[in-house]
């Protein structure tokens, strides 16, 4: 049996500026929750290291914001952001598996960034999640939509090659992401007003093998976990993948352009 991929918050945060950009773009489209005593109740599904969860607390200073995640490594990093917020709200974190998570109380806002692609069947949870929204409440999320990009197709091919198939075959999947129109259809059918769109960012990365460095924080986690304890194999795999990536993402005079498609959904319950 394969061990669940372990996360490395430090590696993940190496590209935090680029990674946070879609969160800012999502946040800009989220309407303010209706006022309620004690401030809005907000949950961030798959909060990771907590840096984007803290942006929710900054946007709604009176809110009680809870970040949920299944990774002890990420939650340990997120703990640094926990506590009362200057506007009288508070920020806390808890361990949860989103596969079977359902809200235990009415929520004004459910947010998720770069996480639901790792939760198979997450759209099946939409009825339970949106039923917990207060009138005028919002479900807002962004997921990567780049599983057909070279960074992923090359990784899948390498894992499935004769050299690695026995140890890594099937390890790297295609993500559990729907098209914007599919999300829109499902959430509209639940009675919500939906704004769904996609954006392809052109991230300009610098340094040697920057796309490899980016994927070490995300797509490569399952491979690095599976090969941990075998430095020789890890080095060999990374050298092969780096060479493939160099062919797909050429370095230019100003750096390496890394196109990254993302899908966005903001769905609001009628007030
Ligand atoms: C790429 S990180 C995103 C972190 C943060 N939301 C951000 O935008 O930077 C994905 C996070 O989803 C979490 N995750 C993946 N599957 C999960 C699950 N089934 N339940 C809870 N968290 C999960 C991982 O532990 C990880 O912290």
CSV table of C-alpha atoms and ligand atoms in Angstrom, one decimal:
chain,number,residue,atom,x,y,z
A,1,UNK,CA,0.0,0.0,0.0
A,2,UNK,CA,1.2,3.5,-0.9
A,3,UNK,CA,1.8,6.1,1.8
A,4,UNK,CA,-0.1,9.4,1.4
A,5,UNK,CA,2.0,12.1,0.0
A,6,UNK,CA,3.7,14.3,2.6
A,7,UNK,CA,3.8,18.0,2.2
A,8,UNK,CA,6.8,20.3,2.6
A,9,UNK,CA,5.5,23.8,3.5
A,10,UNK,CA,8.9,25.4,3.0
A,11,UNK,CA,9.2,24.1,-0.5
A,12,UNK,CA,5.5,25.0,-1.2
A,13,UNK,CA,6.1,28.6,0.0
A,14,UNK,CA,9.1,29.1,-2.3
A,15,UNK,CA,6.7,30.3,-5.0
A,16,UNK,CA,4.1,31.8,-2.6
A,17,UNK,CA,3.8,35.1,-4.6
A,18,UNK,CA,2.8,33.3,-7.8
A,19,UNK,CA,0.7,30.7,-6.0
A,20,UNK,CA,-1.3,33.4,-4.1
A,21,UNK,CA,-2.2,35.4,-7.2
A,22,UNK,CA,-5.3,33.2,-8.1
A,23,UNK,CA,-6.4,33.5,-4.5
A,24,UNK,CA,-6.3,37.3,-4.7
A,25,UNK,CA,-8.3,37.2,-8.0
A,26,UNK,CA,-10.9,34.9,-6.4
A,27,UNK,CA,-11.1,37.1,-3.3
A,28,UNK,CA,-11.8,40.1,-5.5
A,29,UNK,CA,-15.0,38.5,-6.8
A,30,UNK,CA,-16.4,37.3,-3.4
A,31,UNK,CA,-19.2,39.6,-2.1
A,32,UNK,CA,-19.2,40.7,1.6
A,33,UNK,CA,-21.3,38.4,3.8
A,34,UNK,CA,-24.5,39.8,5.4
A,35,UNK,CA,-23.7,41.4,8.8
A,36,UNK,CA,-24.4,39.1,11.8
A,37,UNK,CA,-23.6,39.3,15.5
A,38,UNK,CA,-20.1,38.0,16.2
A,39,UNK,CA,-19.0,38.6,12.6
A,40,UNK,CA,-19.1,36.3,9.6
A,41,UNK,CA,-18.3,32.6,9.9
A,42,UNK,CA,-15.7,31.6,7.3
A,43,UNK,CA,-14.1,28.2,6.5
A,44,UNK,CA,-11.1,27.6,4.2
A,45,UNK,CA,-11.0,24.1,2.9
A,46,UNK,CA,-7.4,22.8,2.4
A,47,UNK,CA,-5.8,25.8,4.1
A,48,UNK,CA,-2.2,24.5,3.6
A,49,UNK,CA,0.4,26.7,5.4
A,50,UNK,CA,-2.3,29.2,6.3
A,51,UNK,CA,-0.9,32.2,4.4
A,52,UNK,CA,-3.9,32.6,2.2
A,53,UNK,CA,-6.3,31.8,5.1
A,54,UNK,CA,-4.8,34.9,6.8
A,55,UNK,CA,-5.9,37.0,3.8
A,56,UNK,CA,-9.5,36.0,4.5
A,57,UNK,CA,-9.1,37.3,8.1
A,58,UNK,CA,-7.6,40.5,6.8
A,59,UNK,CA,-10.4,41.0,4.3
A,60,UNK,CA,-13.1,40.4,7.0
A,61,UNK,CA,-11.5,41.6,10.3
A,62,UNK,CA,-14.5,40.7,12.5
A,63,UNK,CA,-14.8,37.1,11.1
A,64,UNK,CA,-14.2,33.8,12.8
A,65,UNK,CA,-12.1,32.1,10.1
A,66,UNK,CA,-11.2,28.4,10.4
A,67,UNK,CA,-8.7,26.7,8.1
A,68,UNK,CA,-9.1,22.9,7.6
A,69,UNK,CA,-6.5,20.6,6.2
A,70,UNK,CA,-5.5,16.9,6.4
A,71,UNK,CA,-1.7,17.5,6.5
A,72,UNK,CA,0.0,17.7,9.9
A,73,UNK,CA,3.0,19.3,8.3
A,74,UNK,CA,0.9,22.1,6.7
A,75,UNK,CA,-1.2,22.6,9.9
A,76,UNK,CA,2.0,22.9,12.0
A,77,UNK,CA,3.1,25.8,9.6
A,78,UNK,CA,-0.3,27.4,9.7
A,79,UNK,CA,-0.4,27.5,13.5
A,80,UNK,CA,1.8,30.6,13.3
A,81,UNK,CA,-1.1,32.6,11.9
A,82,UNK,CA,-3.6,31.5,14.5
A,83,UNK,CA,-5.1,33.8,17.1
A,84,UNK,CA,-7.3,36.8,17.6
A,85,UNK,CA,-7.3,39.3,14.7
A,86,UNK,CA,-7.0,43.1,15.1
A,87,UNK,CA,-10.7,43.6,14.1
A,88,UNK,CA,-12.0,41.4,16.9
A,89,UNK,CA,-12.3,38.3,14.9
A,90,UNK,CA,-10.2,35.1,15.2
A,91,UNK,CA,-8.3,32.7,13.0
A,92,UNK,CA,-7.9,29.0,13.9
A,93,UNK,CA,-7.0,25.8,12.2
A,94,UNK,CA,-8.1,22.2,12.5
A,95,UNK,CA,-7.4,18.8,11.0
A,96,UNK,CA,-10.1,17.4,8.7
A,97,UNK,CA,-10.4,15.2,5.6
A,98,UNK,CA,-12.5,17.0,3.0
A,99,UNK,CA,-13.5,13.7,1.4
A,100,UNK,CA,-16.2,13.3,4.0
A,101,UNK,CA,-16.3,16.7,5.6
A,102,UNK,CA,-19.7,18.4,6.1
A,103,UNK,CA,-20.3,21.7,7.9
A,104,UNK,CA,-21.4,21.4,11.5
A,105,UNK,CA,-22.9,24.9,11.7
A,106,UNK,CA,-24.2,27.6,9.3
A,107,UNK,CA,-21.4,29.3,7.4
A,108,UNK,CA,-21.3,32.7,5.6
A,109,UNK,CA,-18.5,31.8,3.4
A,110,UNK,CA,-16.7,28.5,2.3
A,111,UNK,CA,-13.5,29.1,0.4
A,112,UNK,CA,-11.0,26.7,-1.1
A,113,UNK,CA,-7.8,27.3,-3.1
A,114,UNK,CA,-5.7,24.8,-5.0
A,115,UNK,CA,-7.1,21.9,-3.0
A,116,UNK,CA,-10.3,20.3,-4.4
A,117,UNK,CA,-8.4,18.8,-7.3
A,118,UNK,CA,-7.1,16.4,-4.7
A,119,UNK,CA,-10.5,15.5,-3.4
A,120,UNK,CA,-12.2,13.0,-5.7
A,121,UNK,CA,-15.9,13.5,-6.1
A,122,UNK,CA,-15.9,16.9,-4.3
A,123,UNK,CA,-18.8,18.1,-6.5
A,124,UNK,CA,-20.9,15.4,-4.8
A,125,UNK,CA,-20.4,17.4,-1.5
A,126,UNK,CA,-21.8,20.6,-3.0
A,127,UNK,CA,-25.4,19.9,-1.9
A,128,UNK,CA,-24.3,19.5,1.8
A,129,UNK,CA,-21.8,22.4,1.6
A,130,UNK,CA,-24.2,24.9,0.0
A,131,UNK,CA,-27.1,23.8,2.3
A,132,UNK,CA,-25.0,25.1,5.2
A,133,UNK,CA,-24.6,28.5,3.7
A,134,UNK,CA,-26.6,31.3,5.3
A,135,UNK,CA,-28.8,33.4,3.1
A,136,UNK,CA,-26.5,35.4,0.8
A,137,UNK,CA,-23.6,33.1,1.7
A,138,UNK,CA,-21.0,32.1,-0.8
A,139,UNK,CA,-19.0,29.0,-1.9
A,140,UNK,CA,-15.9,30.2,-3.7
A,141,UNK,CA,-13.0,28.1,-5.0
A,142,UNK,CA,-10.2,27.9,-7.4
A,143,UNK,CA,-8.6,24.7,-8.7
A,144,UNK,CA,-5.7,24.1,-11.2
A,145,UNK,CA,-6.9,23.3,-14.7
A,146,UNK,CA,-3.5,22.4,-16.1
A,147,UNK,CA,-3.5,18.6,-16.0
A,148,UNK,CA,-2.8,18.5,-19.8
A,149,UNK,CA,0.1,20.9,-19.5
A,150,UNK,CA,3.6,19.5,-20.1
A,151,UNK,CA,4.6,19.7,-16.4
A,152,UNK,CA,1.9,17.0,-15.8
A,153,UNK,CA,1.9,15.0,-19.0
A,154,UNK,CA,5.7,14.6,-18.8
A,155,UNK,CA,5.5,13.5,-15.2
A,156,UNK,CA,2.7,11.0,-15.9
A,157,UNK,CA,4.8,9.6,-18.8
A,158,UNK,CA,7.9,9.3,-16.8
A,159,UNK,CA,6.1,7.6,-13.9
A,160,UNK,CA,4.7,5.1,-16.4
A,161,UNK,CA,7.9,4.5,-18.2
A,162,UNK,CA,9.6,1.0,-18.1
A,163,UNK,CA,12.2,2.4,-15.7
A,164,UNK,CA,9.7,3.7,-13.1
A,165,UNK,CA,6.4,1.9,-13.7
A,166,UNK,CA,6.9,-0.7,-10.9
A,167,UNK,CA,7.5,1.9,-8.3
A,168,UNK,CA,5.6,5.0,-9.6
A,169,UNK,CA,3.1,3.8,-12.2
A,170,UNK,CA,-0.3,5.3,-11.7
A,171,UNK,CA,1.0,7.5,-9.0
A,172,UNK,CA,0.4,10.8,-10.9
A,173,UNK,CA,-3.2,11.2,-12.0
A,174,UNK,CA,-5.1,13.8,-13.9
A,175,UNK,CA,-6.7,15.7,-11.0
A,176,UNK,CA,-10.3,15.7,-10.1
A,177,UNK,CA,-11.3,18.9,-11.8
A,178,UNK,CA,-14.4,19.8,-13.8
A,179,UNK,CA,-14.7,22.4,-16.5
A,180,UNK,CA,-16.0,25.8,-15.4
A,181,UNK,CA,-19.3,25.2,-17.3
A,182,UNK,CA,-19.8,21.9,-15.4
A,183,UNK,CA,-19.3,23.5,-12.0
A,184,UNK,CA,-21.7,26.3,-13.1
A,185,UNK,CA,-24.3,23.8,-14.1
A,186,UNK,CA,-24.1,21.8,-10.9
A,187,UNK,CA,-24.3,24.8,-8.6
A,188,UNK,CA,-27.0,26.6,-10.6
A,189,UNK,CA,-29.1,23.4,-10.3
A,190,UNK,CA,-28.7,23.8,-6.5
A,191,UNK,CA,-30.3,27.3,-6.7
A,192,UNK,CA,-27.1,29.4,-6.5
A,193,UNK,CA,-26.1,32.3,-8.6
A,194,UNK,CA,-22.8,31.3,-10.2
A,195,UNK,CA,-19.9,33.1,-11.6
A,196,UNK,CA,-17.4,30.6,-13.2
A,197,UNK,CA,-14.4,31.4,-15.3
A,198,UNK,CA,-10.8,30.4,-16.1
A,199,UNK,CA,-7.5,32.2,-16.4
A,200,UNK,CA,-4.1,31.1,-17.7
A,201,UNK,CA,-1.4,32.9,-15.8
A,202,UNK,CA,2.1,33.3,-17.4
A,203,UNK,CA,4.3,33.0,-14.4
A,204,UNK,CA,7.8,34.2,-15.0
A,205,UNK,CA,10.1,32.0,-13.0
A,206,UNK,CA,13.8,32.5,-12.4
A,207,UNK,CA,16.7,30.4,-11.3
A,208,UNK,CA,17.9,27.0,-12.6
A,209,UNK,CA,15.1,24.4,-13.4
A,210,UNK,CA,12.4,26.6,-11.9
A,211,UNK,CA,9.5,24.5,-13.1
A,212,UNK,CA,11.1,21.5,-11.4
A,213,UNK,CA,11.4,23.6,-8.3
A,214,UNK,CA,7.7,24.6,-8.5
A,215,UNK,CA,6.5,21.0,-8.9
A,216,UNK,CA,8.6,19.9,-6.0
A,217,UNK,CA,6.1,21.7,-3.8
A,218,UNK,CA,3.0,20.2,-5.4
A,219,UNK,CA,2.8,17.7,-8.3
A,220,UNK,CA,6.0,15.9,-7.3
A,221,UNK,CA,4.9,15.3,-3.7
A,222,UNK,CA,3.6,11.8,-4.3
A,223,UNK,CA,6.8,10.8,-6.2
A,224,UNK,CA,9.1,12.3,-3.6
A,225,UNK,CA,7.1,10.6,-0.9
A,226,UNK,CA,7.3,7.2,-2.7
A,227,UNK,CA,11.0,7.5,-3.3
A,228,UNK,CA,11.9,8.9,0.1
A,229,UNK,CA,14.6,6.9,1.8
A,230,UNK,CA,16.2,6.2,-1.6
A,231,UNK,CA,18.3,9.3,-2.5
A,232,UNK,CA,19.9,7.6,-5.5
A,233,UNK,CA,16.5,6.9,-7.1
A,234,UNK,CA,15.2,10.4,-6.2
A,235,UNK,CA,18.2,12.0,-7.8
A,236,UNK,CA,17.9,9.9,-10.9
A,237,UNK,CA,14.2,10.6,-11.3
A,238,UNK,CA,14.6,14.3,-10.8
A,239,UNK,CA,17.4,14.5,-13.3
A,240,UNK,CA,15.2,12.8,-15.9
A,241,UNK,CA,12.2,15.0,-15.2
A,242,UNK,CA,14.3,18.2,-15.2
A,243,UNK,CA,15.7,17.3,-18.6
A,244,UNK,CA,12.2,16.8,-20.0
A,245,UNK,CA,11.0,20.1,-18.4
A,246,UNK,CA,13.9,22.0,-19.9
A,247,UNK,CA,12.8,20.8,-23.4
A,248,UNK,CA,9.2,22.0,-22.7
A,249,UNK,CA,9.8,25.2,-20.9
A,250,UNK,CA,12.8,27.0,-22.4
A,251,UNK,CA,14.7,29.6,-20.4
A,252,UNK,CA,14.6,33.0,-22.0
A,253,UNK,CA,16.6,36.2,-21.3
A,254,UNK,CA,14.3,37.2,-18.5
A,255,UNK,CA,13.5,33.8,-17.0
A,256,UNK,CA,11.2,30.8,-17.8
A,257,UNK,CA,7.6,31.4,-18.6
A,258,UNK,CA,5.4,28.8,-16.9
A,259,UNK,CA,1.8,29.0,-18.2
A,260,UNK,CA,-0.7,27.8,-15.6
A,261,UNK,CA,-4.5,27.5,-16.2
A,262,UNK,CA,-6.8,27.8,-13.3
A,263,UNK,CA,-10.6,27.4,-12.9
A,264,UNK,CA,-12.6,29.7,-10.6
A,265,UNK,CA,-16.1,29.5,-9.2
A,266,UNK,CA,-18.0,31.9,-7.0
A,267,UNK,CA,-21.5,30.6,-6.1
A,268,UNK,CA,-23.9,32.7,-4.0
A,269,UNK,CA,-27.0,31.5,-2.2
A,270,UNK,CA,-30.0,33.9,-2.6
A,271,UNK,CA,-30.3,36.4,0.2
B,1,LIG,C1,-1.6,23.0,-2.9
B,1,LIG,S1,-2.1,23.1,-1.2
B,1,LIG,C2,-3.1,24.5,-1.2
B,1,LIG,C3,-2.9,25.3,0.1
B,1,LIG,C4,-3.6,26.7,0.1
B,1,LIG,N1,-5.0,26.6,0.1
B,1,LIG,C5,-3.1,27.6,-0.9
B,1,LIG,O1,-3.9,28.0,-1.8
B,1,LIG,O2,-1.9,27.9,-0.9
B,1,LIG,C6,-3.3,21.8,-1.1
B,1,LIG,C7,-3.7,21.5,0.3
B,1,LIG,O3,-4.8,20.6,0.3
B,1,LIG,C8,-4.7,19.7,1.4
B,1,LIG,N2,-5.5,18.5,1.1
B,1,LIG,C9,-5.4,17.7,0.1
B,1,LIG,N3,-6.3,16.7,0.2
B,1,LIG,C10,-7.0,17.0,1.3
B,1,LIG,C11,-8.1,16.3,1.9
B,1,LIG,N4,-8.7,15.2,1.4
B,1,LIG,N5,-8.6,16.9,3.1
B,1,LIG,C12,-8.1,18.0,3.6
B,1,LIG,N6,-7.0,18.6,3.0
B,1,LIG,C13,-6.5,18.1,1.9
B,1,LIG,C14,-3.2,19.4,1.4
B,1,LIG,O4,-2.8,18.9,2.7
B,1,LIG,C15,-2.6,20.8,1.1
B,1,LIG,O5,-2.3,21.5,2.3
